[in-house]
Coordinates of C-alpha atoms in Angstrom, one line a residue:
M39 CA 124.5 26.1 120.7
G40 CA 128.1 25.8 121.6
S41 CA 129.5 28.9 123.3
D42 CA 132.9 28.9 121.5
F43 CA 131.2 28.9 118.1
R44 CA 128.9 31.8 119.2
R45 CA 131.7 33.9 120.5
D46 CA 133.9 33.6 117.5
I47 CA 131.3 35.0 115.2
Q48 CA 132.3 38.4 113.9
G49 CA 130.1 38.8 110.8
P50 CA 126.3 39.2 110.9
L51 CA 123.6 36.6 110.4
L52 CA 122.3 38.2 107.2
M53 CA 118.7 38.7 106.1
D54 CA 117.1 39.9 102.8
V55 CA 115.9 43.5 103.0
P56 CA 115.1 45.9 100.1
R57 CA 117.9 48.2 99.0
G58 CA 117.4 51.9 100.0
P59 CA 117.2 54.7 97.4
R60 CA 120.4 56.3 96.2
V61 CA 119.5 59.9 96.9
G62 CA 121.9 62.3 95.1
S63 CA 123.2 59.5 92.9
A64 CA 124.2 59.7 89.3
G65 CA 120.8 58.2 88.4
R66 CA 119.1 61.2 90.0
S67 CA 121.4 63.7 88.2
R68 CA 120.5 62.0 84.9
F69 CA 116.8 62.2 85.7
V70 CA 117.1 66.0 86.4
V71 CA 118.9 66.5 83.0
I72 CA 116.3 64.4 81.1
A73 CA 113.4 66.1 82.8
A74 CA 114.9 69.5 82.0
I75 CA 115.4 68.6 78.3
L76 CA 111.9 67.2 78.0
A77 CA 110.3 70.2 79.8
L78 CA 112.2 72.6 77.5
A79 CA 111.1 70.7 74.4
I80 CA 107.5 70.4 75.4
A81 CA 107.3 74.1 76.5
A82 CA 109.0 75.4 73.4
L83 CA 106.8 73.4 71.0
S84 CA 103.6 74.1 73.0
S85 CA 104.3 77.8 73.0
Q86 CA 103.9 77.9 69.2
T87 CA 100.5 76.3 69.1
A88 CA 97.3 78.3 68.8
P89 CA 95.7 77.1 72.1
W90 CA 98.8 77.9 74.0
R91 CA 99.0 81.4 72.5
L92 CA 95.5 82.0 73.6
L93 CA 96.6 81.1 77.2
E94 CA 99.5 83.5 76.9
A95 CA 97.1 86.1 75.6
R96 CA 95.0 85.7 78.7
A97 CA 98.1 86.1 80.8
F98 CA 98.9 89.3 78.9
D99 CA 95.4 90.5 79.7
F100 CA 96.1 90.1 83.4
L101 CA 99.6 91.6 83.4
S102 CA 98.8 94.5 81.0
T103 CA 95.8 95.6 83.0
T104 CA 97.5 95.4 86.4
L105 CA 98.4 98.9 87.5
P106 CA 97.8 100.2 84.0
P107 CA 99.5 103.5 82.9
A108 CA 97.5 106.7 83.2
R109 CA 95.5 107.7 80.1
P110 CA 97.1 110.6 78.2
A111 CA 95.6 113.8 79.4
E112 CA 95.1 115.2 75.9
G113 CA 93.6 112.0 74.5
P114 CA 90.4 112.0 72.4
L115 CA 87.0 112.8 73.9
I116 CA 84.1 110.6 73.0
I117 CA 80.9 112.0 71.6
A118 CA 78.6 109.2 72.5
I119 CA 75.6 108.1 70.6
D120 CA 74.0 106.7 73.8
E121 CA 70.7 106.1 75.5
P122 CA 70.2 109.7 76.7
S123 CA 70.8 111.0 73.2
F124 CA 68.2 108.6 71.7
A125 CA 65.8 109.8 74.4
E126 CA 66.5 113.5 73.9
I127 CA 66.6 113.5 70.1
G128 CA 63.6 111.1 69.7
L129 CA 64.5 109.8 66.3
Q130 CA 65.0 106.2 65.0
W131 CA 68.4 105.0 64.0
P132 CA 70.0 105.8 61.6
W133 CA 69.6 109.5 62.3
P134 CA 69.4 111.9 59.4
R135 CA 72.8 112.9 58.1
S136 CA 71.8 116.5 58.4
L137 CA 71.9 116.0 62.2
H138 CA 75.5 114.9 62.0
A139 CA 76.2 118.0 59.9
Q140 CA 74.8 120.1 62.7
L141 CA 77.0 118.4 65.2
I142 CA 80.1 118.9 63.1
A143 CA 79.3 122.6 62.9
A144 CA 78.7 122.9 66.6
L145 CA 82.0 121.1 67.4
R146 CA 83.9 123.4 65.1
N147 CA 82.4 126.5 66.7
A148 CA 83.4 125.0 70.1
G149 CA 87.1 124.9 68.9
V150 CA 87.7 121.2 68.4
R151 CA 91.0 120.3 66.7
A152 CA 90.0 117.2 64.8
I153 CA 86.9 115.1 64.4
G154 CA 86.6 111.3 63.8
V155 CA 83.2 110.0 62.8
D156 CA 83.1 106.3 63.5
I157 CA 80.0 105.7 61.4
I158 CA 80.2 104.3 57.8
F159 CA 78.2 106.3 55.3
A160 CA 78.5 103.9 52.4
E161 CA 75.0 104.2 50.9
P162 CA 73.1 107.3 49.8
S163 CA 70.3 108.5 52.0
D164 CA 68.1 111.6 51.6
P165 CA 69.8 113.8 49.0
A166 CA 69.3 116.9 51.1
A167 CA 70.7 115.3 54.2
D168 CA 73.6 113.9 52.2
S169 CA 74.3 117.3 50.7
A170 CA 74.2 118.9 54.2
L171 CA 76.7 116.4 55.5
A172 CA 79.0 116.8 52.5
G173 CA 79.0 120.5 53.0
A174 CA 80.0 120.2 56.6
I175 CA 82.8 117.7 56.1
G176 CA 86.3 119.3 55.6
P177 CA 90.0 118.4 56.1
D178 CA 89.6 118.2 59.8
I179 CA 87.4 115.1 59.6
V180 CA 88.0 111.4 59.2
L181 CA 85.1 109.2 58.1
A182 CA 85.1 105.5 58.9
A183 CA 85.7 102.9 56.2
D184 CA 85.6 99.1 56.5
E185 CA 87.7 96.3 55.2
T186 CA 86.6 92.7 55.5
L187 CA 88.4 89.5 54.4
I188 CA 85.8 86.9 53.2
E189 CA 87.3 83.4 53.1
G190 CA 85.8 81.1 50.6
P191 CA 86.4 77.5 49.7
H192 CA 88.2 78.4 46.5
A193 CA 89.6 81.9 47.1
D194 CA 89.7 84.7 49.7
Q195 CA 88.1 88.0 48.9
L196 CA 89.0 91.4 50.4
V197 CA 86.1 93.7 50.5
R198 CA 86.6 97.4 51.3
V199 CA 83.6 99.7 52.0
E200 CA 84.4 103.4 51.6
P201 CA 82.3 106.5 52.5
L202 CA 80.3 108.0 49.6
P203 CA 82.8 109.9 47.4
A204 CA 80.6 113.0 47.5
L205 CA 81.2 113.2 51.3
L206 CA 85.0 113.5 50.7
V207 CA 85.1 116.2 48.0
N208 CA 85.9 118.9 50.6
G209 CA 89.0 117.2 52.0
G210 CA 87.6 114.7 54.4
R211 CA 89.6 111.5 54.8
P212 CA 88.5 107.9 55.0
G213 CA 90.0 105.7 57.7
V214 CA 89.7 102.0 58.1
S215 CA 88.0 101.4 61.5
S216 CA 88.0 97.6 61.1
I217 CA 89.6 95.6 63.9
V218 CA 90.9 92.1 64.1
L219 CA 90.0 89.9 67.1
D220 CA 92.1 87.1 68.5
G221 CA 90.8 83.5 68.4
D222 CA 88.9 84.0 71.7
G223 CA 87.1 87.1 70.3
T224 CA 89.2 89.6 72.2
L225 CA 90.8 92.7 70.7
R226 CA 94.4 92.9 71.6
R227 CA 96.3 94.1 68.6
I228 CA 96.6 97.4 66.7
P229 CA 95.1 97.0 63.2
A230 CA 97.8 96.9 60.6
Y231 CA 96.4 99.6 58.3
D232 CA 98.5 102.4 57.0
D233 CA 95.2 104.4 56.5
G234 CA 93.7 103.2 59.8
F235 CA 91.0 105.4 61.4
A236 CA 93.1 106.3 64.5
R237 CA 96.2 106.9 62.4
Q238 CA 94.4 109.2 60.0
L239 CA 92.9 111.1 62.9
L240 CA 96.3 111.4 64.5
E241 CA 97.7 113.0 61.4
I242 CA 94.8 115.4 61.0
A243 CA 95.3 116.5 64.6
G244 CA 98.9 117.3 63.8
N245 CA 100.5 114.5 65.7
V246 CA 103.0 112.1 64.0
P247 CA 103.8 109.0 65.9
G248 CA 107.4 108.7 66.7
V249 CA 107.6 104.9 66.2
H250 CA 105.6 102.9 63.7
P251 CA 104.1 99.9 65.5
P252 CA 105.4 96.5 64.2
A253 CA 102.9 94.0 62.9
G254 CA 101.1 92.3 65.7
A255 CA 101.8 95.1 68.2
L256 CA 99.6 94.7 71.3
I257 CA 97.3 97.4 72.6
Q258 CA 98.0 98.9 76.0
A259 CA 94.5 99.3 77.5
Y260 CA 94.2 102.3 79.9
G261 CA 91.0 101.2 81.6
P262 CA 87.7 99.4 81.3
A263 CA 84.7 100.6 79.4
R264 CA 83.8 104.3 79.8
S265 CA 87.4 105.2 80.9
Y266 CA 87.6 108.1 78.3
D267 CA 86.0 111.5 78.8
T268 CA 82.6 111.2 77.3
V269 CA 79.8 113.6 76.5
S270 CA 76.4 112.6 75.0
Y271 CA 75.7 113.4 71.4
Y272 CA 72.8 115.7 72.4
Q273 CA 75.0 117.6 74.7
A274 CA 77.6 118.2 72.0
L275 CA 74.8 119.5 69.7
V276 CA 74.4 122.5 72.0
P277 CA 77.7 122.7 74.0
S278 CA 76.9 126.2 75.3
E279 CA 73.8 124.8 77.1
F280 CA 75.1 121.5 78.4
L281 CA 78.9 121.7 78.7
P282 CA 81.3 123.9 80.6
P283 CA 82.8 126.8 78.6
G284 CA 85.9 125.7 76.7
H285 CA 85.3 122.0 77.4
L286 CA 85.7 121.1 73.7
A287 CA 88.4 123.7 72.8
G288 CA 91.5 122.1 71.3
R289 CA 90.2 118.6 71.7
V290 CA 90.3 115.6 69.3
V291 CA 86.8 114.1 69.3
I292 CA 85.5 110.7 68.1
I293 CA 81.8 110.3 67.3
G294 CA 80.3 106.9 67.6
L295 CA 78.0 104.4 69.4
S296 CA 79.0 104.2 73.1
L297 CA 76.2 103.0 75.3
Q298 CA 76.3 104.6 78.7
S299 CA 75.7 101.3 80.4
A300 CA 78.5 99.2 78.9
P301 CA 77.1 96.0 77.5
T302 CA 78.1 92.7 79.0
V303 CA 79.7 89.8 77.2
E304 CA 76.6 87.7 77.6
A305 CA 74.3 90.4 76.2
G306 CA 76.6 91.6 73.5
G307 CA 76.1 95.0 71.9
A308 CA 76.3 97.1 68.8
D309 CA 79.9 98.1 67.9
A310 CA 81.2 96.8 71.2
Y311 CA 84.1 94.4 71.7
A312 CA 86.0 92.4 74.4
T313 CA 89.4 93.9 75.3
S314 CA 92.1 93.0 77.8
F315 CA 90.0 94.6 80.5
T316 CA 86.9 92.5 79.8
P317 CA 88.1 89.4 81.8
R318 CA 88.3 91.7 84.9
T319 CA 85.0 93.5 84.4
G320 CA 82.9 91.3 82.1
R321 CA 82.0 94.4 80.0
L322 CA 82.6 95.2 76.4
V323 CA 84.2 98.4 75.1
S324 CA 82.6 100.6 72.4
G325 CA 84.3 100.9 69.0
A326 CA 84.7 104.7 69.5
E327 CA 86.6 104.1 72.8
I328 CA 88.7 101.4 71.1
Q329 CA 89.7 103.9 68.4
A330 CA 90.5 106.4 71.1
T331 CA 92.8 103.8 72.8
I332 CA 94.5 103.0 69.5
F333 CA 95.0 106.8 68.9
D334 CA 96.7 107.2 72.3
N335 CA 98.8 104.1 71.8
L336 CA 100.1 105.6 68.5
A337 CA 100.5 109.1 69.9
A338 CA 102.4 108.1 73.1
G339 CA 104.1 105.0 71.6
S340 CA 102.7 103.0 74.5
F341 CA 101.8 100.0 72.4
I342 CA 103.5 96.7 73.4
R343 CA 105.7 94.6 71.1
S344 CA 105.5 90.9 71.2
A345 CA 108.8 89.1 72.0
S346 CA 110.5 87.4 69.1
L347 CA 110.8 83.6 69.0
L348 CA 114.4 83.8 70.1
V349 CA 113.5 85.8 73.2
T350 CA 110.7 83.4 74.0
L351 CA 112.9 80.3 73.7
T352 CA 115.6 82.0 75.8
A353 CA 113.1 82.7 78.5
I354 CA 111.9 79.1 78.5
A355 CA 115.5 77.8 78.6
A356 CA 116.4 80.2 81.4
A357 CA 113.4 79.0 83.5
T358 CA 114.3 75.4 82.8
L359 CA 117.9 75.8 83.8
A360 CA 116.8 77.7 87.0
S361 CA 114.5 74.9 87.9
A362 CA 117.1 72.2 87.3
L363 CA 119.7 74.1 89.5
L364 CA 117.1 74.5 92.2
V365 CA 116.4 70.8 92.5
W366 CA 119.8 69.5 91.6
H367 CA 120.8 68.7 95.2
G368 CA 117.4 67.7 96.5
T369 CA 113.9 68.9 97.1
G370 CA 111.9 69.8 100.2
W371 CA 109.8 72.5 101.7
Q372 CA 112.6 75.0 101.0
T373 CA 112.4 74.0 97.3
I374 CA 108.7 74.5 97.3
A375 CA 109.1 78.0 98.8
A376 CA 111.9 78.8 96.3
G377 CA 109.8 77.4 93.4
A378 CA 106.8 79.5 94.4
A379 CA 109.0 82.6 94.7
T380 CA 110.5 81.9 91.3
V381 CA 107.1 81.5 89.6
L382 CA 106.1 84.8 91.1
F383 CA 109.4 86.3 89.9
I384 CA 108.6 85.1 86.3
A385 CA 105.2 86.8 86.5
A386 CA 106.8 89.9 88.0
A387 CA 109.4 89.9 85.2
G388 CA 106.7 89.7 82.6
F389 CA 104.8 92.6 84.2
I390 CA 108.0 94.7 84.4
A391 CA 108.8 93.9 80.7
I392 CA 105.3 95.1 79.7
R393 CA 105.3 98.2 81.9
V394 CA 108.9 99.4 81.5
G395 CA 110.1 97.8 78.3
R396 CA 106.8 97.7 76.5
L397 CA 107.6 94.1 75.6
H398 CA 105.4 91.1 76.0
V399 CA 107.5 88.1 76.9
P400 CA 105.4 85.0 77.4
T401 CA 105.3 83.9 81.1
L402 CA 103.2 80.8 81.0
A403 CA 105.7 78.7 78.9
P404 CA 108.7 79.5 81.1
G405 CA 106.5 79.0 84.2
F406 CA 105.3 75.7 82.8
A407 CA 108.9 74.5 82.1
F408 CA 110.0 75.6 85.6
V409 CA 107.1 73.8 87.3
T410 CA 107.4 70.7 85.1
V411 CA 111.1 70.1 86.0
A412 CA 110.6 70.9 89.7
S413 CA 107.4 68.7 89.9
A414 CA 108.9 65.8 88.1
V415 CA 112.1 65.8 90.2
G416 CA 110.1 66.5 93.3
A417 CA 107.8 63.5 92.6
R418 CA 110.8 61.3 92.0
D419 CA 112.4 62.4 95.2
F420 CA 109.1 61.9 97.1
A421 CA 108.9 58.4 95.7
A422 CA 112.5 57.8 96.7
E423 CA 111.8 59.2 100.1
R424 CA 108.9 56.8 100.5
R425 CA 111.0 53.9 99.4
L426 CA 113.7 55.0 101.9
R427 CA 111.2 55.2 104.7
R428 CA 109.8 51.8 103.9
F429 CA 113.4 50.5 103.6
I430 CA 114.2 51.9 107.0
A431 CA 111.0 50.6 108.6
H432 CA 111.6 47.1 107.2
A433 CA 115.3 47.0 107.8
F434 CA 115.2 48.2 111.4
S435 CA 111.8 46.9 112.6
Q436 CA 113.6 43.7 113.7
Y437 CA 116.2 45.5 115.7
L438 CA 114.6 48.7 117.2
D439 CA 111.7 49.7 119.3
P440 CA 108.8 50.8 117.1
A441 CA 109.1 54.4 118.4
Q442 CA 112.7 54.5 117.2
V443 CA 111.8 53.1 113.8
R444 CA 109.2 55.9 113.4
R445 CA 111.9 58.4 114.3
L446 CA 114.2 57.1 111.7
A447 CA 111.5 56.9 109.1
A448 CA 110.5 60.5 109.8
D449 CA 114.1 61.7 109.7
P450 CA 116.3 59.5 107.7
S451 CA 119.2 61.9 108.2
G452 CA 119.7 60.2 111.6
L453 CA 120.8 57.1 109.7
K454 CA 124.0 56.7 107.8
L455 CA 123.8 53.6 105.5
G456 CA 127.1 51.8 105.2
G457 CA 129.8 51.6 107.9
E458 CA 130.8 54.4 110.3
R459 CA 133.0 54.6 113.4
K460 CA 131.0 55.2 116.6
T461 CA 131.4 54.7 120.3
L462 CA 128.9 52.0 121.2
T463 CA 127.9 50.0 124.3
V464 CA 127.5 46.4 123.3
L465 CA 125.6 43.7 125.2
F466 CA 125.7 39.9 124.9
S467 CA 123.4 37.7 126.9
D468 CA 123.3 33.9 127.0
V469 CA 121.3 31.2 128.9
R470 CA 123.5 29.1 131.2
G471 CA 123.4 25.4 130.6
F472 CA 121.2 25.8 127.5
T473 CA 123.2 23.0 125.7
T474 CA 122.0 20.5 128.3
I475 CA 118.4 21.8 127.9
A476 CA 118.5 21.5 124.2
E477 CA 120.0 18.0 124.5
S478 CA 117.1 16.9 126.7
M479 CA 114.6 18.1 124.1
K480 CA 116.3 16.9 120.9
H481 CA 113.3 14.6 120.2
D482 CA 110.8 17.5 120.6
P483 CA 112.1 20.4 118.4
E484 CA 108.8 22.2 118.4
R485 CA 108.8 22.4 122.2
L486 CA 112.4 23.6 122.2
T487 CA 111.6 26.3 119.6
G488 CA 108.6 27.5 121.6
L489 CA 110.7 27.6 124.8
I490 CA 113.4 29.7 123.1
N491 CA 110.8 32.1 121.9
R492 CA 109.3 32.4 125.4
L493 CA 112.7 33.2 126.7
L494 CA 113.8 35.7 124.0
D495 CA 110.6 37.6 124.1
P496 CA 111.0 39.3 127.5
L497 CA 114.7 39.7 127.0
S498 CA 114.1 41.5 123.7
E499 CA 111.4 43.7 125.2
A500 CA 113.8 44.8 127.9
I501 CA 116.4 45.8 125.3
L502 CA 113.9 47.7 123.1
A503 CA 112.3 49.4 126.1
H504 CA 115.7 50.9 126.9
G505 CA 116.5 52.1 123.4
G506 CA 118.7 49.3 122.3
T507 CA 119.3 47.9 118.8
I508 CA 118.9 44.2 118.6
D509 CA 121.8 43.0 116.3
K510 CA 121.1 39.3 116.1
Y511 CA 119.8 36.2 117.8
M512 CA 122.1 33.2 118.1
G513 CA 120.0 30.3 119.4
D514 CA 119.5 31.3 123.1
A515 CA 121.8 34.2 122.9
V516 CA 121.2 37.9 122.0
M517 CA 123.5 40.6 120.8
A518 CA 122.4 44.3 121.1
F519 CA 124.1 47.7 121.1
W520 CA 123.3 51.3 121.9
N521 CA 124.1 54.7 120.3
A522 CA 123.4 53.5 116.7
P523 CA 121.6 54.1 114.4
L524 CA 120.2 56.9 116.6
D525 CA 122.5 58.8 118.8
D526 CA 122.1 58.1 122.5
P527 CA 124.4 60.2 124.8
D528 CA 123.5 57.8 127.8
H529 CA 124.1 54.6 125.8
A530 CA 126.1 52.9 128.6
L531 CA 123.5 53.7 131.3
H532 CA 120.7 52.5 129.1
A533 CA 122.5 49.3 128.3
V534 CA 123.1 48.5 132.0
Q535 CA 119.4 49.3 132.8
A536 CA 118.4 46.9 130.0
A537 CA 120.7 44.2 131.5
I538 CA 119.1 44.7 135.0
A539 CA 115.6 44.4 133.4
M540 CA 116.7 41.3 131.5
V541 CA 117.9 39.5 134.6
A542 CA 114.7 40.6 136.4
A543 CA 112.5 39.3 133.6
I544 CA 113.8 35.7 134.0
E545 CA 112.2 35.2 137.4
P546 CA 108.6 35.6 136.2
L547 CA 109.3 33.2 133.3
N548 CA 110.7 30.7 135.8
A549 CA 107.6 31.1 138.0
E550 CA 105.4 30.5 134.9
L551 CA 107.3 27.4 134.0
A552 CA 107.0 26.1 137.6
R553 CA 103.2 26.6 137.4
E554 CA 103.2 24.5 134.2
G555 CA 105.1 21.7 136.1
L556 CA 108.4 22.3 134.4
G557 CA 110.2 24.0 137.3
D558 CA 112.0 20.9 138.6
D559 CA 113.6 20.1 135.2
L560 CA 113.9 23.6 133.8
R561 CA 115.0 26.8 135.4
F562 CA 116.6 29.6 133.3
K563 CA 119.4 31.8 134.4
I564 CA 121.3 34.2 132.1
G565 CA 124.6 35.9 132.0
V566 CA 125.1 39.4 130.5
G567 CA 128.4 40.9 129.3
I568 CA 128.5 44.6 128.5
N569 CA 131.4 46.7 127.1
S570 CA 131.8 50.2 125.6
G571 CA 134.2 51.4 122.9
D572 CA 134.8 52.3 119.3
C573 CA 133.2 50.1 116.8
I574 CA 132.3 50.0 113.1
V575 CA 128.6 49.9 112.7
G576 CA 126.4 49.8 109.5
N577 CA 125.0 47.6 106.8
M578 CA 127.5 44.8 106.1
G579 CA 127.3 41.8 103.9
S580 CA 127.0 41.2 100.2
R581 CA 125.1 43.4 97.7
R582 CA 122.1 41.1 97.9
R583 CA 122.1 40.1 101.6
F584 CA 123.3 42.3 104.4
D585 CA 122.5 43.1 108.0
Y586 CA 122.9 46.2 110.2
T587 CA 125.6 45.1 112.7
A588 CA 128.6 46.2 114.7
I589 CA 132.1 44.8 114.7
G590 CA 135.3 45.7 116.5
D591 CA 137.4 44.9 119.6
A592 CA 134.8 46.3 121.9
V593 CA 132.3 43.8 120.5
N594 CA 134.7 40.9 121.0
L595 CA 135.3 41.9 124.6
A596 CA 131.6 42.2 125.4
S597 CA 131.1 38.7 124.1
R598 CA 134.0 37.4 126.2
L599 CA 132.6 39.1 129.4
E600 CA 129.3 37.3 128.9
G601 CA 131.2 34.0 129.0
Q602 CA 133.0 35.0 132.2
T603 CA 129.8 35.7 134.2
K604 CA 129.5 32.0 135.1
E605 CA 133.1 31.8 136.2
H606 CA 132.7 34.6 138.6
G607 CA 129.2 33.7 139.8
V608 CA 127.5 37.0 138.7
S609 CA 124.7 37.7 136.3
I610 CA 126.3 40.9 134.8
L611 CA 129.9 41.8 134.0
L612 CA 130.9 45.3 132.8
G613 CA 134.1 46.3 131.0
E614 CA 136.2 49.2 132.3
E615 CA 134.9 51.7 129.7
T616 CA 131.3 51.0 130.5
A617 CA 132.0 51.2 134.3
A618 CA 133.7 54.6 133.8
L619 CA 130.7 56.0 131.9
I620 CA 128.1 54.9 134.6
H621 CA 129.9 54.9 137.9
H622 CA 128.1 58.1 139.0
N623 CA 124.7 56.6 138.3
V624 CA 124.9 52.9 139.2
P625 CA 126.5 51.2 142.2
L626 CA 129.4 49.1 141.0
V627 CA 131.4 46.3 142.5
E628 CA 134.8 45.4 141.2
V629 CA 134.9 41.7 140.5
A630 CA 138.4 40.9 139.3
S631 CA 141.2 41.6 136.8
I632 CA 141.0 39.0 134.1
R633 CA 142.7 38.1 130.9
V634 CA 140.1 37.0 128.3
K635 CA 140.7 35.0 125.1
G636 CA 142.3 37.2 122.4
K637 CA 143.6 39.8 124.9
T638 CA 147.2 40.0 126.0
E639 CA 146.5 42.5 128.8
A640 CA 144.3 41.9 131.8
V641 CA 141.1 44.0 132.1
T642 CA 139.3 45.0 135.3
V643 CA 135.6 43.9 135.3
Y644 CA 132.7 45.1 137.4
T645 CA 129.2 44.0 138.3
I646 CA 126.1 45.8 139.5
G647 CA 125.7 46.1 143.3
G648 CA 122.6 44.1 144.4
V649 CA 122.0 42.2 141.2

């Protein structure tokens, strides 16, 4: 190849490489906005479906039973129809109503304030027993009633079961003890009955709730099964014998089934239900204890309101916006940490709303919206990062040592795509007399190509081994530079060391050619020109074809210096800037002050001592 043609080339020899991802581009911003809108819509619509509401209910169970408030000190006391009572009394269920009359009399004598009997006496029994119970019941007693909605194919029927009218003639009140379970069979809501059992008992006890619970108000559970003060039925029959003095005085009591060993979900149990504490304990809570909990919720106003649709949608929108802002400029491990902290914050905010504001704001829907936006954008950024790494590996594998390619792929911030001004050390090498060699092999191009490859291989290895970037091959010539794309503070020294290694690598090749019988006709010798200075370096070319290259006056001078090596009989020529950078590390010999093509002023050039 002619030397004049080679040295006049300023632009790159271009190659096809894939385009790198445009991180932070308008396309990414649009993606964040679209992801946020879709996440908001999906979360908002999903939050109104029955399956999602059950998930939110489970979240409510967890939050409302975390650090629950203390049970009111003056809450109801449970008179438990339990295993010890069955053993002591020795009668089959149902017990005679005259026995309940005895209990009521004993409780009154002990000074109780109000009595709730969570047993439905809807059918007549033994007349004498019914008469005894009717005589015992007075205005301080609430008897359980039941209300059931029977759904039929043609119509729904509301069936109400009341206590026997004869039992209420002395002022006793009926109270609906029915409860409504959520779709997963868990009790979470205060029954919406104006004459509910707990409300009636509260009025008899002389307490009027300050705030009427709204429809769908959630129950604040105070603890798992058997959290309320409980005495066995048989003990309350003879309190002077089994209970401390004054233990019942002034108390509100609820009589009902309450097994001492709380039944499990798997085993089930009579008049026992799952509550918000059941997921933690696996145990059901007796109906009597549930009525006591509702009583305290009404008395203390500790029930929990469900957030309105507007509040729920606002929470979802706020979480979506927070996620979009978090990932707007990029994602990484900091984003993951901030995202995890935000999800925990959402859960903590839900807990505080329950505990302080007595308001249940759904947390799963906002959390879902937040995670969806962050995950979608994070996945996109991860894919873009993978594309960028593949782009870098492909684009620079031809120019850089594999270790440097791995460094760039691991940390793309070390690469600035496009042009930037940097101080580089540029190297040009050329084989002397190669035109004559090529002319002699014009009828054997395959042999010429193989010979060029055998020559360029050790020269390229020397460049890469010293951290250089191979810019291009031009026939028998090589252009390389240092300090881009990765920074190299000792770029001039490394370039000179590479040049020395290149010159040294020619002799083994010549010896190998001599052993092959080619030494008489073919002996390689190279010239290397090196110069340092400011250059423009980056991907240059068209949109479809470009190359990573360097241009500038320092590049031109390096090319001219390579052409001057033959004129001055040396293998390596260095420009003044390169010599100034390495003179403390490498022995230099001043060669001459020369005026190269394209330069109006003479430059002093140097070579390496001993090379």
